[in-house]
Amino acid sequence: TPTRGLLYPRDSETREVRRLDGMWRLVRSDPSDPLEGIREKWFSNNLRKTGRQIIPMPVPASYNDITTDNLRDHVGTVWYERTFFVPRSWKVNQRTWLRFSSVHYSAVVWINGRNATSHSIGHLPFEADISGLVSFGAENRITVMCDNRLGSRTIPQGLVYEANTDHGSEPVQSYTFDFFNYAGIHRSVHLYTTPLLHISDVKVTTQLTAEGLGRIDYRIWVDGSQEGRRIQPTHLLVQLRDRDGQVAVHQINKAVYHGTLLVPNANPWWPYLMHPDPGYLYDLQFELYVASNEEEEADALQDAYRLPVGIRSLSWSNDSLLLNGKPLYLRGFGRHEDSDIRGKGLDNALLARDFNLLKWIGANAYRTSHYPYSEESMQFADKHGIMIIDECPAVNIDIFEPQLLEQHMSSLEQLIHRDRNHPSVVAWSVANEPRSHKQGALKYFKSLVNFTRSIADGRPLTAAINANSSTCHLAQFLDIVGFNRYNSWYQNSGRTDMIVNLLTNEAQSWRDKFGKPVIQFEYGGDTMEGMHSLPAFIWSEEYQVELFSRHFKAFDELREKKWFIGEFVWNFADFRTAQTITRVGGNKKGVFTRNRQPKEVAHLLRLRYFALAKEL
Ligand code: GCB
């Protein structure tokens, strides 16, 4: 399990951050020989030397939808490469770090032909100290091999099999989850510096008392080896600045590594529409010092790192999830990181548009179905007061075995480690639709949840379950029981008059069996924008409206029982899937189209979400 690389790179008076985003070069390897590049040492030279076709490839982006040929369906490895300069000034008294926010699914990285790092499990960051591999004041080459193959021990699982094609025997990737297995360098690549003695990790937890006193407990980790000897910091200056830059509290901490700040009359972090000023963030500033021995000499600032912090309390009981002591009702969405051309590539324009739509429609939450979303989106959620159910990449887990369990735990450790400081995160989701009724699931989930609970950092555990309450082996371990159900879509298609009964009964059955708060994480139906039918017929906009209306009726009955704590639409927007006969160009259950325009149902949902916000 990586212990580094999960802290977001931020520049400061002691750190410099650059991005290696832009155009890279890509070469694909032969699908039937994915490791040929390793054997032939493609990393030791410019990729042009391979004699293969060089494809200009933007970073960040999925590589799949950029070209006009079959790169979309490539199985196996592709190689990325570019050059970059490292300034001369970076050589002295500091370290140079290379950080990937996400490469899907696995990556091996070389700098100037020498191995720098490797990582697997997409959607999660990793980094390496490359000070010893780069040439300072000169040009350097970075090479990345990216492998998109999913097997029985990857998170998520898939299956690669050989098939006879027009070009002979070729590997084919299959998977049961319902979104396209986009691949590539999906998020930014950062090149940054730290001083030799520096803060390598930070953890904060916050609380708010009924009297409005804020409490921030912090812990920092320090990396300090310097030419063989360890230098010890003598003190830490901690300053909490409010939104106007005024210091609200400060502290000189000689214990250095951990401490507590008390903030009188704190400005709490509130979710969107729960307060006139949601998403209030302070700036928590850490300065690491070594005291000077000389009387007249100032103490030497070693490193400075700043973290946005929201002060709030999160708690839960067998009936509710509470923020700052108030029970929450979550109005939200399942989503995807997905758009035209760039696939799962980070795009700030899309990110800003999506948050504007979330606010326009009155949502206060979403689930990061079915994998960790970009760190930039987590920061945005903090700022806008949108609550996050933070999900690990374990979607449709089917075969339960020990190596998989290890990967699954690792994905949760990395996710929680990366996201634990975000006030927006209100729960961890350990899986989406695992085959939790199957043999082996009980033992598997008992270990998984035990482990996750030990690192959960003050958040409840949940999952999105599609087994039923009588057969599921996972729900008993959770704090919040979440279920996915497609009444009047996969079941009883066309019969919207059966929704209220089935749904209220099912929610009640989860409650009766487990006695925990219950939430619906998915409901919906595919809807072709512009297709109309009166009376409603499945796939028409009218049908989506009718299906939602009946769900609203059921939710209103359930809301009378205080243990029903939220409703999540599937999905926020239409998205790409694998090619199957049930998907027309992809999954069309979006309330918005893939290019983020409303379908008819969006207007209805907006009325409901704003009405709910007013009521609570
Ligand atoms: C589900 C899955 C989701 C699918 C959705 C559907 O239950 O969790 O990934 O996209 O159903 O539309 O079938």
XYZ file of C-alpha atoms in Angstrom, residues 97-419:
323
model
C 8.467 14.562 -7.662
C 6.453 13.154 -10.525
C 2.793 12.543 -9.784
C 0.018 10.956 -11.817
C -3.526 11.661 -10.664
C -4.877 8.687 -12.617
C -3.723 6.245 -15.268
C -6.187 3.494 -16.097
C -5.749 0.600 -15.449
C -2.098 0.085 -14.710
C 1.080 1.959 -15.540
C 4.846 1.565 -15.617
C 6.865 4.789 -15.808
C 10.406 5.440 -16.984
C 12.449 8.629 -16.849
C 15.277 8.821 -19.352
C 15.000 5.074 -19.833
C 15.202 4.228 -16.123
C 12.316 2.779 -14.198
C 10.687 5.397 -11.965
C 7.515 3.805 -10.634
C 4.525 1.631 -11.385
C 0.948 1.462 -10.195
C -2.233 -0.428 -10.788
C -5.897 0.280 -10.093
C -7.111 3.215 -12.139
C -8.569 6.471 -10.796
C -6.031 6.767 -7.958
C -2.900 8.903 -7.716
C 0.698 7.759 -7.361
C 4.042 9.491 -7.312
C 7.782 8.963 -7.303
C 10.864 10.905 -6.278
C 12.654 11.350 -9.592
C 15.464 13.620 -8.349
C 17.989 10.884 -9.079
C 16.651 10.165 -12.564
C 16.343 13.598 -14.155
C 18.949 15.856 -15.698
C 18.698 19.350 -14.234
C 18.899 22.241 -16.650
C 18.368 19.827 -19.529
C 15.753 17.953 -21.499
C 14.317 14.717 -20.088
C 12.147 11.993 -21.546
C 9.215 10.364 -19.793
C 7.764 7.083 -21.058
C 4.593 5.479 -19.717
C 3.282 2.038 -20.535
C -0.443 1.857 -19.875
C -2.315 -1.444 -19.756
C -6.115 -1.534 -19.905
C -6.660 -5.259 -19.357
C -9.027 -6.347 -16.619
C -8.937 -9.849 -15.208
C -10.296 -11.799 -12.269
C -7.935 -10.055 -9.828
C -8.297 -6.482 -10.969
C -10.655 -3.914 -9.459
C -13.031 -3.973 -11.261
C -12.980 -7.475 -12.686
C -13.105 -8.391 -16.359
C -12.166 -11.250 -18.636
C -9.767 -11.303 -21.570
C -10.271 -14.186 -23.982
C -8.873 -15.120 -27.374
C -11.187 -14.927 -30.368
C -10.781 -15.673 -34.053
C -11.000 -12.505 -36.101
C -10.219 -11.436 -39.671
C -6.672 -10.746 -38.433
C -6.255 -14.120 -36.760
C -6.517 -14.874 -33.072
C -6.880 -11.724 -30.975
C -7.622 -10.939 -27.342
C -11.050 -9.538 -26.568
C -11.867 -7.740 -23.322
C -15.224 -8.456 -21.771
C -16.740 -7.055 -18.607
C -20.164 -6.971 -17.025
C -20.150 -3.423 -15.631
C -22.169 -0.897 -17.564
C -19.725 1.804 -18.646
C -17.034 1.917 -21.269
C -13.612 0.779 -20.091
C -11.919 4.008 -21.127
C -8.152 3.998 -20.663
C -5.138 6.254 -20.737
C -3.667 9.104 -18.732
C -6.986 10.402 -17.467
C -5.903 13.215 -15.211
C -3.101 15.722 -14.856
C 0.536 14.784 -14.561
C 2.322 16.992 -12.052
C 5.991 17.688 -11.732
C 6.710 19.401 -8.435
C 9.339 20.143 -5.892
C 9.539 19.882 -2.143
C 12.334 20.974 0.151
C 14.447 18.098 1.476
C 12.748 18.463 4.836
C 9.079 18.580 3.986
C 5.523 17.716 4.876
C 4.686 14.465 3.120
C 1.156 13.935 4.376
C -1.602 15.695 6.295
C -4.729 14.545 8.025
C -7.406 16.705 9.598
C -10.653 15.899 11.348
C -13.118 18.528 12.460
C -15.965 18.929 14.878
C -18.466 21.602 15.640
C -20.125 21.908 19.042
C -23.690 23.075 19.544
C -22.259 26.366 20.893
C -20.484 26.997 17.583
C -17.000 26.089 18.751
C -14.980 24.502 15.977
C -12.320 21.937 16.684
C -9.658 20.868 14.203
C -7.409 17.937 15.012
C -4.456 17.721 12.672
C -1.568 15.391 12.082
C 1.309 15.849 9.695
C 3.954 13.471 8.422
C 7.440 14.739 7.750
C 10.055 13.421 5.360
C 13.450 14.689 6.311
C 16.399 12.690 5.146
C 19.115 15.012 3.923
C 22.297 13.541 2.500
C 22.173 10.588 4.793
C 21.382 12.453 8.009
C 17.946 13.137 9.371
C 17.129 16.708 10.149
C 14.496 17.243 12.782
C 12.079 20.145 12.614
C 11.880 22.111 15.857
C 8.405 23.529 15.513
C 5.368 23.896 13.384
C 3.488 27.152 12.875
C -0.169 26.465 12.183
C -2.461 29.239 11.002
C -6.110 29.034 10.166
C -7.233 31.788 7.832
C -10.822 32.649 7.126
C -12.172 33.355 3.661
C -10.963 36.957 3.835
C -7.434 35.877 4.654
C -7.661 36.921 8.320
C -5.946 34.629 10.806
C -8.708 33.115 12.948
C -6.420 30.974 15.101
C -2.724 30.319 15.147
C -0.449 28.075 17.113
C 3.249 27.394 17.475
C 3.490 23.680 18.046
C 6.744 22.280 19.425
C 5.295 18.776 19.386
C 5.285 19.349 15.602
C 3.418 16.293 14.369
C -0.049 16.702 15.774
C -2.221 19.165 17.581
C -5.630 20.703 18.016
C -7.016 24.096 17.058
C -10.073 25.543 18.740
C -12.028 28.025 16.670
C -14.517 30.179 18.592
C -17.575 31.235 16.551
C -16.536 29.021 13.699
C -18.112 29.431 10.303
C -19.405 25.891 9.736
C -19.315 23.969 6.484
C -22.909 23.488 5.315
C -24.314 21.674 2.288
C -25.923 23.501 -0.611
C -29.411 24.899 0.176
C -29.086 24.003 3.864
C -27.623 27.397 4.680
C -27.327 30.755 2.858
C -23.532 30.384 2.685
C -22.768 26.743 1.892
C -19.301 25.284 1.401
C -17.434 27.649 3.736
C -13.756 26.779 3.674
C -10.893 27.960 5.818
C -7.309 27.835 4.693
C -5.180 25.768 7.060
C -1.556 26.697 6.697
C 1.312 24.576 7.990
C 4.849 25.987 8.242
C 7.646 23.707 9.289
C 10.679 25.323 10.955
C 14.125 24.505 12.200
C 15.089 26.971 14.947
C 18.378 28.736 14.490
C 21.149 28.466 17.027
C 22.173 32.059 16.633
C 20.347 34.661 18.673
C 19.941 37.151 15.831
C 19.183 34.688 13.113
C 15.572 33.992 12.166
C 14.292 30.452 12.347
C 14.509 28.764 8.966
C 11.262 28.010 7.190
C 11.628 24.526 5.741
C 8.299 23.885 4.108
C 4.824 25.386 3.766
C 1.654 23.517 2.780
C -1.914 24.829 2.723
C -5.085 22.801 2.908
C -8.687 24.007 2.487
C -10.672 22.872 5.531
C -14.396 22.849 6.238
C -15.433 22.709 9.874
C -18.333 20.337 10.417
C -19.448 17.382 12.513
C -20.618 14.187 10.934
C -22.408 11.512 12.906
C -24.886 8.721 12.366
C -27.249 6.467 14.215
C -29.516 3.545 13.351
C -32.003 6.101 12.033
C -30.105 8.924 10.449
C -27.017 10.573 9.082
C -26.409 13.954 10.700
C -24.349 16.944 9.694
C -23.707 19.531 12.397
C -26.373 17.724 14.388
C -29.041 18.015 11.676
C -30.460 14.894 10.032
C -29.729 14.829 6.308
C -31.986 13.935 3.444
C -29.811 13.354 0.388
C -31.166 14.504 -2.991
C -28.766 13.335 -5.580
C -27.422 11.379 -8.482
C -25.265 8.529 -9.514
C -22.850 9.932 -12.058
C -19.973 9.102 -14.372
C -16.838 10.840 -15.438
C -17.723 10.653 -19.106
C -18.029 12.927 -22.095
C -17.678 13.115 -25.840
C -14.199 12.661 -27.300
C -12.240 12.969 -24.033
C -13.957 9.955 -22.408
C -12.877 9.957 -18.779
C -10.272 12.682 -19.221
C -10.382 15.536 -16.720
C -11.950 18.628 -18.246
C -12.430 21.766 -16.163
C -15.106 23.145 -18.488
C -17.168 19.991 -18.039
C -16.558 19.999 -14.297
C -17.803 23.565 -13.918
C -20.816 22.885 -16.156
C -21.758 19.778 -14.154
C -21.676 21.649 -10.869
C -23.776 24.429 -12.367
C -26.326 21.813 -13.410
C -26.264 20.164 -9.975
C -27.013 23.527 -8.408
C -29.612 24.455 -10.998
C -31.511 21.258 -10.272
C -31.225 21.633 -6.480
C -29.228 18.457 -5.748
C -27.157 18.320 -2.580
C -25.239 15.076 -3.147
C -23.852 12.542 -5.589
C -22.186 9.183 -5.456
C -18.882 8.763 -7.278
C -20.267 5.726 -9.100
C -18.300 3.526 -9.752
C -14.756 4.688 -8.951
C -12.894 7.590 -7.312
C -13.453 10.866 -9.173
C -10.831 13.519 -9.849
C -9.301 15.380 -6.927
C -10.301 18.617 -8.660
C -13.950 17.532 -8.541
C -13.620 16.714 -4.828
C -12.249 20.209 -4.211
C -15.137 21.676 -6.198
C -17.643 19.706 -4.126
C -16.101 21.076 -0.921
C -16.451 24.607 -2.232
C -20.038 24.261 -3.398
C -21.386 22.267 -0.485
C -22.212 19.170 -2.535
C -22.019 16.029 -0.404
C -20.192 12.988 -1.727
C -20.768 9.294 -1.270
C -17.231 8.265 -2.135
C -17.085 4.937 -3.955
C -14.108 2.664 -4.596
C -13.678 1.050 -8.042
C -15.182 -2.315 -7.066
C -18.132 -2.568 -9.431
C -19.887 -5.910 -10.127
C -17.388 -7.966 -8.089
C -18.282 -11.536 -8.866
C -15.590 -14.067 -8.016
C -14.548 -13.742 -4.379
C -10.987 -14.771 -3.727
C -8.071 -13.665 -1.503
C -5.946 -11.821 -4.074
C -8.965 -9.849 -5.150
C -9.761 -9.012 -1.550
C -6.252 -7.630 -1.156
C -6.678 -5.383 -4.187
C -10.098 -4.323 -3.018
C -8.723 -3.342 0.402
C -5.883 -1.498 -1.241
C -8.295 0.487 -3.419
C -10.245 1.522 -0.328
C -7.099 2.413 1.588
C -5.891 4.619 -1.261
C -9.309 6.213 -1.734
C -9.804 7.014 1.946
C -6.250 8.209 2.328
C -6.678 10.529 -0.669
C -10.101 11.896 0.282
